[in-house]
Amino acid sequence: MSSASSGADTAWVDEAIKHLSTLVDSDLPGWSRIGFSEQDAAARDWIHQQMLELGLDVRTDPVGNVIGRLEGQDPNAPDIVIGSHSDTVPGGGRFDGIVGVVGALEVVRVLQRSNIRLRHGLRVVDFSNEEGNPQGIKLVGSRAVAGTLGPEALAASDEEGRTLAALMASGGRSPQEVGSARWNRRDIAAYLELHIEQGPRLEAAGASIGVVTRICGISTFVLDVHGRRDHAGTTPMSTRADALCCAADAVLAVQRIAASSDDGVGTVGAVTTTSPLTNTISEEARVTGEFRSADETDLEELLQTFAGTLPALDARHGTRTDLAWKMDPPAIMDEALSDLVAEAARRAGHDALRLYSGATHDSVEMSAMAPSAMIFVPSVGGRSHCPEEWTDLADIGRGIDVLTQAVRLRDDLP
Ligand SMILES: [Zn+2]
């Protein structure tokens, strides 16, 4: 490695983040830039333009991923990939994903200011629709790149029957060409993602840099409760089979089970009923929720414990429950690459705290393609997916410095 690179230009980074925060849906709270919306397209066009101005070889692929490539000295060396996503959740903040995209652009600017030419190609990416959609498909862009956005995902539909493919087409993308968005894993040396922590641990530890060891697995479940429809005025309390009451008990069971586990969390997103009337006892109720844990065995145990409590709930309420679930196991970040990131942090003058991520990221899909690692910067108060989401500019600058160092260290390897 030659001389140390100069630091990130935080004034430019600040301006870029502020500009992106103007490309939002004013009908929604916070800073909302929903995947495949008009504002999402405007932000991606702007990022595409920024990449062109940096002299990158740029394309926006059929699913909306914006990809810019900085040529390396060795045409046979695989690319180092850096980036994140620029879409947000409804009511989201200005930093989730955006810090990683703007930070990746700044890495290119730092390299150019310092006249550093990497041996590897550097691929900068703004992944499309990381946050998901009403069709229930997250990580759309990185799945397309990894080749895991199959016909089933494209056919997934929202409550009105609109498919993901239709949503993508409405945003000007070409779902029928999703196959051509796929990357060849032989072309990728490594993936490095800078992201805000979205939790309170870095702040609590007084650390400015986190290195992610693994990304939590998620078990999403649907619990269907079958009761009996009866008159709310004439049916004695003792003879009811009230599906909604059993569902309410199940919601609290999720909370109790997760709270008594080591590191697991559990959340119910919705409870619905077929008879939302006060004069009728609910016949059917549905509880949708999830458990998360960084440990696959713990994740299985959380679900098994939940499943194990259901017979008692049925006995109490006279109901019958059916539990269905889908498990996405934890994604393990590459150990050697994570060590390299920790070394990059040390060289940039920061101690790195190792931690797992409770939130999912494009790194989950990328880790199946190539060795992947993540750099976290602190979230004030641990707040995220809300308008109050905040990360100090100085911390963002530190994160970009570590990312730059990590790219250079990785570039020294084959
Ligand atoms: Zn994110």
PDB file of C-alpha atoms and ligand atoms in Angstrom, residues 84-85 96-97 130-131 193 195 198 360-361 385, ligand 1:
ATOM      1  CA  SER A  84     -26.173  -0.343  -0.410  1.00  0.00           C
ATOM      2  CA  HIS A  85     -29.713   0.868  -1.261  1.00  0.00           C
ATOM      3  CA  ASP A  96     -30.734   3.842   6.143  1.00  0.00           C
ATOM      4  CA  GLY A  97     -29.060   2.526   2.976  1.00  0.00           C
ATOM      5  CA  GLU A 130     -34.090  -3.429  -0.533  1.00  0.00           C
ATOM      6  CA  GLU A 131     -36.883  -2.549   1.889  1.00  0.00           C
ATOM      7  CA  GLU A 193     -21.409  -2.529   2.699  1.00  0.00           C
ATOM      8  CA  HIS A 195     -24.667   1.002   6.794  1.00  0.00           C
ATOM      9  CA  GLN A 198     -30.233   0.957  13.314  1.00  0.00           C
ATOM     10  CA  THR A 360     -31.592  -7.632   7.144  1.00  0.00           C
ATOM     11  CA  HIS A 361     -29.398  -6.184   4.396  1.00  0.00           C
ATOM     12  CA  HIS A 385     -37.190   3.244  10.144  1.00  0.00           C
TER      13      HIS A 385
HETATM   14 ZN    ZN B   1     -30.950  -0.572   4.936  1.00  0.00          ZN
END
